[in-house]
Coordinates of C-alpha atoms and ligand atoms in Angstrom, one line a residue:
M1486 CA 16.9 27.3 -29.9
K1487 CA 13.4 27.5 -28.4
R1488 CA 13.5 30.8 -26.7
K1489 CA 15.5 34.0 -27.4
Q1490 CA 18.4 34.3 -25.0
T1491 CA 19.6 37.5 -23.4
I1492 CA 23.1 38.8 -22.7
L1493 CA 24.1 41.6 -20.4
F1494 CA 27.3 43.6 -21.1
V1495 CA 28.9 45.4 -18.3
D1496 CA 31.8 47.8 -19.1
D1497 CA 32.5 51.4 -18.0
N1498 CA 34.0 52.1 -21.4
P1499 CA 31.3 53.0 -23.9
K1500 CA 33.6 52.1 -26.8
N1501 CA 33.8 48.5 -25.5
L1502 CA 30.1 48.3 -25.1
G1503 CA 29.8 49.5 -28.7
I1504 CA 32.2 46.9 -30.0
L1505 CA 30.5 44.1 -28.1
G1506 CA 27.1 45.3 -29.3
T1507 CA 28.2 45.3 -32.9
V1508 CA 29.8 41.8 -32.7
L1509 CA 26.8 40.3 -31.2
A1510 CA 24.2 42.2 -33.1
E1511 CA 24.3 39.6 -35.8
S1512 CA 23.3 36.9 -33.4
E1513 CA 19.7 36.2 -32.4
H1514 CA 20.1 37.3 -28.8
S1515 CA 18.6 40.2 -27.0
L1516 CA 21.2 42.5 -25.5
Y1517 CA 21.3 44.7 -22.4
F1518 CA 24.1 47.2 -21.5
A1519 CA 25.3 48.5 -18.1
K1520 CA 28.0 51.1 -17.7
N1521 CA 28.7 50.4 -14.0
G1522 CA 28.3 47.7 -11.4
A1523 CA 25.2 49.0 -9.6
L1524 CA 23.3 49.2 -12.9
A1525 CA 24.5 45.6 -13.7
L1526 CA 23.1 44.3 -10.5
D1527 CA 19.8 46.1 -11.1
I1528 CA 19.4 44.8 -14.7
T1529 CA 20.3 41.3 -13.6
K1530 CA 17.7 41.3 -10.8
N1531 CA 15.0 42.5 -13.2
K1532 CA 15.8 40.8 -16.4
H1533 CA 17.5 37.6 -15.4
P1534 CA 19.9 37.5 -18.4
D1535 CA 21.2 34.1 -19.6
L1536 CA 24.8 35.3 -19.7
I1537 CA 26.8 38.3 -18.3
L1538 CA 29.9 39.6 -19.9
L1539 CA 31.6 41.5 -17.0
D1540 CA 34.5 44.0 -17.2
I1541 CA 36.8 43.9 -14.2
M1542 CA 38.2 47.3 -13.9
M1543 CA 35.3 49.7 -13.2
P1544 CA 35.1 52.7 -10.8
D1545 CA 33.0 52.4 -7.6
M1546 CA 32.2 48.7 -7.8
D1547 CA 34.5 46.5 -9.8
G1548 CA 33.6 43.4 -11.7
F1549 CA 34.8 41.1 -8.9
E1550 CA 32.5 42.7 -6.4
V1551 CA 29.5 42.5 -8.9
C1552 CA 30.3 38.8 -9.3
R1553 CA 30.6 38.2 -5.6
R1554 CA 27.2 39.8 -5.0
L1555 CA 25.5 37.9 -7.8
K1556 CA 26.9 34.6 -6.5
Q1557 CA 25.4 35.3 -3.0
D1558 CA 21.9 35.6 -4.4
P1559 CA 20.5 32.1 -4.9
L1560 CA 18.1 33.4 -7.6
L1561 CA 21.0 34.9 -9.6
A1562 CA 23.9 32.7 -8.7
E1563 CA 23.3 30.3 -11.6
I1564 CA 23.7 32.9 -14.3
P1565 CA 27.0 32.3 -16.0
I1566 CA 29.5 35.1 -16.0
I1567 CA 32.3 35.7 -18.5
F1568 CA 35.0 38.2 -17.3
L1569 CA 36.5 40.7 -19.7
T1570 CA 40.1 41.1 -19.0
A1571 CA 43.3 42.6 -20.5
K1572 CA 45.7 40.1 -22.0
T1573 CA 48.4 40.9 -19.5
E1574 CA 46.4 40.4 -16.3
K1575 CA 46.7 36.7 -15.7
D1576 CA 46.0 37.1 -12.0
D1577 CA 42.6 38.6 -12.7
V1578 CA 41.7 35.5 -14.7
I1579 CA 42.4 33.3 -11.8
T1580 CA 40.6 35.5 -9.3
G1581 CA 37.6 35.7 -11.6
L1582 CA 37.4 31.9 -12.1
K1583 CA 37.8 31.4 -8.3
L1584 CA 34.8 33.7 -7.8
G1585 CA 32.7 31.4 -9.9
A1586 CA 33.0 32.9 -13.4
V1587 CA 32.7 30.2 -16.1
D1588 CA 35.2 31.8 -18.6
Y1589 CA 37.1 34.9 -19.6
V1590 CA 37.6 36.8 -22.8
T1591 CA 40.7 39.0 -23.4
K1592 CA 40.7 42.6 -24.6
P1593 CA 41.1 43.7 -27.4
F1594 CA 38.3 41.4 -28.5
N1595 CA 38.8 38.8 -31.2
K1596 CA 35.4 38.6 -32.8
K1597 CA 35.4 34.9 -33.5
E1598 CA 36.7 33.9 -30.1
L1599 CA 34.1 36.2 -28.4
L1600 CA 31.2 34.7 -30.4
T1601 CA 32.4 31.1 -29.9
R1602 CA 32.7 31.5 -26.1
V1603 CA 29.4 33.3 -25.8
N1604 CA 27.6 30.8 -27.9
T1605 CA 29.1 27.8 -26.0
H1606 CA 28.0 29.2 -22.7
L1607 CA 24.5 30.1 -23.9
E1608 CA 24.1 26.6 -25.2
L1609 CA 25.3 25.1 -22.0
R1610 CA 22.9 27.3 -20.1
A1611 CA 19.9 26.2 -22.3
A1612 CA 20.9 22.6 -21.9
K1613 CA 21.1 23.0 -18.2
E1614 CA 17.7 24.7 -18.1
E1615 CA 16.1 21.9 -20.1
L1616 CA 17.6 19.3 -17.9
Q1617 CA 16.2 21.1 -14.8
E1618 CA 12.8 21.4 -16.3
S1619 CA 12.6 17.7 -17.2
L1620 CA 13.9 16.8 -13.8
A1621 CA 11.2 18.9 -12.2
E1622 CA 8.5 17.2 -14.4
K1623 CA 9.8 13.8 -13.5
E1624 CA 9.7 14.6 -9.8
E1625 CA 6.1 15.8 -10.1
A1626 CA 5.1 12.7 -12.0
L1627 CA 6.7 10.5 -9.4
A1628 CA 5.0 12.4 -6.6
T1629 CA 1.6 12.0 -8.4
K1630 CA 2.3 8.3 -8.8
D1631 CA 3.2 7.8 -5.2
K1632 CA 0.0 9.6 -4.1
L1633 CA -2.0 7.5 -6.6
F1634 CA -0.6 4.2 -5.5
S1635 CA -1.2 5.0 -1.8
I1636 CA -4.8 5.9 -2.5
I1637 CA -5.4 3.0 -4.8
G1638 CA -3.8 0.6 -2.4
H1639 CA -6.0 1.8 0.3
D1640 CA -9.2 1.9 -1.7
L1641 CA -8.6 -1.4 -3.4
G1642 CA -7.6 -2.9 -0.1
N1643 CA -10.9 -1.9 1.4
I1644 CA -12.9 -3.3 -1.5
I1645 CA -11.1 -6.7 -1.3
Y1646 CA -11.5 -6.8 2.4
G1647 CA -15.3 -6.2 1.8
L1648 CA -15.4 -9.0 -0.8
K1649 CA -13.8 -11.4 1.7
G1650 CA -16.2 -10.4 4.4
F1651 CA -19.3 -11.1 2.2
A1652 CA -17.8 -14.4 1.0
E1653 CA -17.3 -15.5 4.6
L1654 CA -20.8 -14.5 5.6
L1655 CA -22.2 -16.6 2.7
T1656 CA -20.2 -19.7 3.5
D1657 CA -20.4 -19.5 7.3
E1658 CA -21.9 -22.8 8.6
E1659 CA -22.9 -21.3 11.9
I1660 CA -24.7 -18.2 10.6
Q1661 CA -26.6 -20.1 7.9
P1662 CA -28.1 -17.0 6.2
D1663 CA -31.6 -17.5 4.8
V1664 CA -32.5 -16.9 1.2
E1665 CA -33.2 -13.2 1.7
E1666 CA -30.0 -12.6 3.5
R1667 CA -28.0 -14.5 1.0
K1668 CA -29.5 -12.3 -1.7
D1669 CA -28.5 -9.2 0.1
Y1670 CA -25.0 -10.4 0.7
L1671 CA -24.7 -11.4 -2.9
Q1672 CA -25.9 -8.0 -4.0
M1673 CA -23.4 -6.3 -1.8
L1674 CA -20.7 -8.6 -3.0
N1675 CA -21.6 -7.8 -6.6
R1676 CA -21.5 -4.0 -5.8
A1677 CA -18.0 -4.3 -4.2
A1678 CA -16.7 -6.4 -7.1
T1679 CA -18.0 -3.8 -9.6
D1680 CA -16.4 -0.9 -7.6
G1681 CA -13.1 -2.9 -7.6
Y1682 CA -13.3 -3.6 -11.3
D1683 CA -14.0 0.1 -12.1
L1684 CA -11.2 1.2 -9.9
L1685 CA -8.8 -1.3 -11.5
T1686 CA -9.8 -0.3 -15.0
N1687 CA -9.1 3.4 -14.2
L1688 CA -5.8 2.5 -12.7
L1689 CA -4.8 0.4 -15.7
N1690 CA -5.8 3.0 -18.2
W1691 CA -4.0 5.6 -16.2
S1692 CA -0.8 3.6 -16.1
R1693 CA -1.0 3.0 -19.8
S1694 CA -1.5 6.7 -20.5
Q1695 CA 1.5 7.6 -18.3
T1696 CA 3.8 5.2 -20.1
G1697 CA 2.5 6.2 -23.6
R1698 CA 0.9 2.8 -24.2
L1699 CA -2.6 4.0 -24.5
Q1700 CA -3.7 3.1 -28.0
A1701 CA -7.2 3.6 -29.4
N1702 CA -8.5 0.8 -31.5
P1703 CA -11.7 2.3 -33.0
T1704 CA -14.5 0.2 -34.5
T1705 CA -18.1 1.1 -35.5
L1706 CA -20.4 0.7 -32.6
I1707 CA -24.1 1.0 -32.1
L1708 CA -24.2 3.8 -29.5
Q1709 CA -27.5 2.8 -28.0
D1710 CA -26.0 -0.6 -27.0
S1711 CA -23.0 1.0 -25.3
I1712 CA -25.0 3.5 -23.4
Y1713 CA -27.7 1.1 -22.2
Q1714 CA -25.2 -1.6 -21.2
N1715 CA -23.3 1.0 -19.1
V1716 CA -26.5 2.3 -17.6
N1717 CA -27.5 -1.2 -16.6
L1718 CA -24.2 -1.8 -14.9
Q1719 CA -25.0 1.1 -12.6
Q1720 CA -28.7 0.8 -12.1
D1721 CA -28.2 -0.9 -8.7
K1722 CA -26.1 2.0 -7.4
A1723 CA -28.7 4.5 -8.7
Q1724 CA -31.6 2.6 -7.2
R1725 CA -30.0 2.6 -3.8
K1726 CA -30.1 6.4 -4.0
K1727 CA -33.6 6.4 -5.6
I1728 CA -32.1 8.1 -8.6
N1729 CA -33.9 7.8 -11.8
I1730 CA -31.8 7.3 -14.9
L1731 CA -33.6 8.3 -18.1
A1732 CA -31.6 7.2 -21.2
G1733 CA -33.1 7.9 -24.6
V1734 CA -30.8 7.1 -27.6
N1735 CA -31.9 6.5 -31.1
K1736 CA -30.9 3.0 -32.1
N1737 CA -29.7 4.1 -35.6
I1738 CA -26.8 6.2 -34.3
T1739 CA -23.4 4.6 -34.7
V1740 CA -20.0 5.9 -33.6
F1741 CA -16.5 5.1 -34.7
T1742 CA -14.5 4.8 -31.5
D1743 CA -12.6 2.5 -29.1
E1744 CA -15.2 0.4 -27.3
N1745 CA -13.3 -0.1 -24.1
M1746 CA -12.4 3.6 -23.9
L1747 CA -16.0 4.7 -24.5
D1748 CA -17.2 2.2 -21.9
T1749 CA -14.7 3.6 -19.3
V1750 CA -15.7 7.2 -20.1
L1751 CA -19.4 6.4 -19.9
R1752 CA -19.0 4.5 -16.7
N1753 CA -17.0 7.3 -15.1
L1754 CA -19.5 10.0 -16.1
I1755 CA -22.6 8.0 -15.1
S1756 CA -21.0 7.0 -11.8
N1757 CA -20.1 10.6 -11.1
A1758 CA -23.6 11.7 -11.9
I1759 CA -24.9 9.1 -9.4
K1760 CA -22.2 9.9 -6.9
F1761 CA -22.8 13.7 -6.8
T1762 CA -26.6 13.6 -7.0
P1763 CA -28.5 13.4 -3.7
K1764 CA -31.3 10.9 -3.2
S1765 CA -34.4 11.0 -5.5
G1766 CA -32.6 13.0 -8.2
T1767 CA -32.7 12.4 -12.0
I1768 CA -30.0 11.7 -14.5
R1769 CA -30.8 12.2 -18.2
I1770 CA -28.6 10.7 -20.9
T1771 CA -29.1 11.7 -24.5
A1772 CA -27.2 11.4 -27.8
E1773 CA -27.7 13.8 -30.8
P1774 CA -25.7 14.1 -34.0
I1775 CA -24.2 17.6 -34.2
D1776 CA -23.5 17.2 -37.9
D1777 CA -22.7 14.4 -40.4
N1778 CA -19.4 13.6 -38.6
V1779 CA -19.9 14.1 -34.8
V1780 CA -22.4 12.9 -32.2
E1781 CA -22.8 14.5 -28.8
I1782 CA -23.6 12.4 -25.8
S1783 CA -24.7 14.3 -22.7
I1784 CA -25.2 13.2 -19.2
T1785 CA -27.2 15.7 -17.2
D1786 CA -27.8 15.3 -13.4
T1787 CA -29.8 17.2 -10.8
G1788 CA -26.9 17.0 -8.4
I1789 CA -24.8 19.3 -6.2
G1790 CA -23.2 21.1 -9.2
I1791 CA -19.6 22.4 -9.4
K1792 CA -18.4 25.8 -8.5
S1793 CA -17.3 27.8 -11.5
E1794 CA -13.8 28.3 -10.0
N1795 CA -13.4 24.5 -9.8
I1796 CA -14.5 23.8 -13.4
N1797 CA -11.1 24.5 -14.9
Q1798 CA -9.4 22.2 -12.5
L1799 CA -11.7 19.2 -13.1
F1800 CA -9.7 17.6 -15.9
R1801 CA -6.3 18.3 -14.3
V1802 CA -4.5 15.7 -12.2
N1803 CA -5.4 16.4 -8.7
I1804 CA -5.4 13.1 -6.9
A1805 CA -7.0 13.2 -3.5
N1806 CA -9.7 11.4 -1.5
T1807 CA -13.1 12.6 -2.6
Y1808 CA -16.6 11.7 -1.3
G1809 CA -20.0 11.6 -3.0
T1810 CA -23.3 12.8 -1.4
D1811 CA -23.7 9.4 0.2
G1812 CA -20.1 9.1 1.3
E1813 CA -19.0 7.2 -1.9
K1814 CA -15.3 7.2 -2.1
G1815 CA -13.3 8.5 -5.1
N1816 CA -9.8 9.7 -6.0
G1817 CA -10.1 12.4 -8.5
L1818 CA -8.7 10.3 -11.3
G1819 CA -11.9 9.6 -13.3
L1820 CA -12.3 12.9 -15.2
V1821 CA -8.6 13.2 -16.0
L1822 CA -8.8 9.8 -17.6
C1823 CA -12.0 10.6 -19.4
K1824 CA -10.4 13.6 -21.1
E1825 CA -7.3 11.5 -22.1
L1826 CA -9.4 8.6 -23.4
I1827 CA -11.8 10.8 -25.3
E1828 CA -8.9 12.8 -26.9
K1829 CA -7.3 9.5 -28.0
C1830 CA -10.6 8.8 -29.8
N1831 CA -10.4 12.1 -31.6
G1832 CA -13.2 13.5 -29.4
T1833 CA -13.7 16.3 -26.9
I1834 CA -15.2 16.5 -23.4
G1835 CA -17.0 19.5 -21.8
V1836 CA -19.0 20.5 -18.8
E1837 CA -21.6 23.0 -17.8
S1838 CA -22.7 23.2 -14.2
E1839 CA -24.5 25.3 -11.6
V1840 CA -24.1 24.8 -7.9
G1841 CA -27.3 23.4 -6.4
E1842 CA -28.9 22.9 -9.8
G1843 CA -26.8 20.1 -11.4
S1844 CA -24.2 19.4 -14.0
R1845 CA -24.1 18.4 -17.7
F1846 CA -21.1 16.6 -19.0
S1847 CA -20.9 16.2 -22.7
I1848 CA -18.6 14.3 -25.0
R1849 CA -18.3 14.6 -28.8
I1850 CA -17.0 11.7 -30.8
P1851 CA -16.7 10.8 -34.5
I1852 CA -19.5 9.0 -36.3
N1853 CA -17.3 7.8 -39.1
A1854 CA -13.8 6.5 -39.6
Ligands
ADP167 N1 -21.7 15.1 -12.0 C1 -21.0 15.8 -11.1 N2 -21.5 16.6 -10.3 C2 -20.8 17.4 -9.4 N3 -19.5 17.3 -9.2 C3 -18.8 16.4 -10.0 C4 -19.5 15.6 -11.0 N4 -18.6 14.9 -11.7 C5 -17.4 15.2 -11.1 N5 -17.5 16.1 -10.1 C6 -16.5 16.7 -9.3 O1 -15.2 16.5 -10.0 C7 -14.4 15.8 -9.1 C8 -13.5 14.9 -9.9 O2 -14.3 13.8 -10.5 P1 -13.5 12.5 -10.8 O3 -12.3 12.8 -11.5 O4 -14.5 11.5 -11.5 O5 -13.1 11.9 -9.4 P2 -13.9 11.1 -8.3 O6 -15.2 10.7 -8.9 O7 -13.0 10.0 -7.9 O8 -14.1 12.1 -7.1 C9 -15.3 15.1 -8.1 O9 -14.6 14.8 -6.9 C10 -16.4 16.1 -8.0 O10 -16.0 17.1 -7.1
MG168 MG1 -15.4 9.8 -10.7

């Protein structure tokens, strides 16, 4: 059992409470006692026990009334109730069950019977709770997926629509674009294709991670190659915002990691740095060994920065339309993925940022197998 379960005993006869307490003292459960109905309601509201053993005959408020009131409160109605009844009072048993009790135990108590029934209902309760939790998790995952697919569908749709537009311009017999225009169109086409490819890569990785199919396949890589290649892929985007990317990485540094995963992480972090840095900013990329086993890659920008209250949320799933300083579109998936990918590679990711000054994202990955 994961969590300690709690039982509330309600009986106006202290002797009975004593017996119940002794019988169940050996079990792992926490016990509460109430000697009247009003107290029972109070304790139930405050402590939310997992099971209530409820005497019927009590002065002021009898057990049936306590049961009725509990069943009316949606927050408490789910707590299972076992009535305590005298052997002779068959009608009471029926009334109790009709009121929503799950079971009854007859007095005088038989120790074994009492323990068995209590444990059965506690186990049922725990199983039910587990089921409800996993259902809630599934519902949340489904809602996230729906949101994701609607955004991706929309964004990817726009990108493909753009590709089609440029292709039409380039092949239109009437327009006959000149060499300069053709070059511009081709550049825009290339940009749209890159955006589409990056978006698809993120989506694919995300779907793999959601279905447990994300497997790292680490090899030894020359870090400088990985970083320079991924910088080159984004130079065009950076130049359009007149952002200078300064990447200085020692050519002797190697890392032991999954190449595709590292590429995806670098692309996301560099693309974010460009996206959230206004025109004429600077992005610095460095890599330094921390010790014999770990290298730290950091990507520092002079961008808009991140509010400290938002830092903790960055790596959590929060899919929504986002926009860069030049209106660049996003969906909030990149950093969540980066964290998952880096962790698959036995690495870590971190961030420091100051609003208006810039941000520094750093990843640490193993050097050796
Ligand atoms: N370098 C950065 N500078 C400022 N804010 C950033 C930076 N990187 C990420 N962020 C913030 O974190 C959010 C999540 O980033 P990410 O998961 O990559 O999603 P997206 O790029 O699609 O918006 C961004 O929308 C942005 O608000
Ligand atoms: Mg991003």
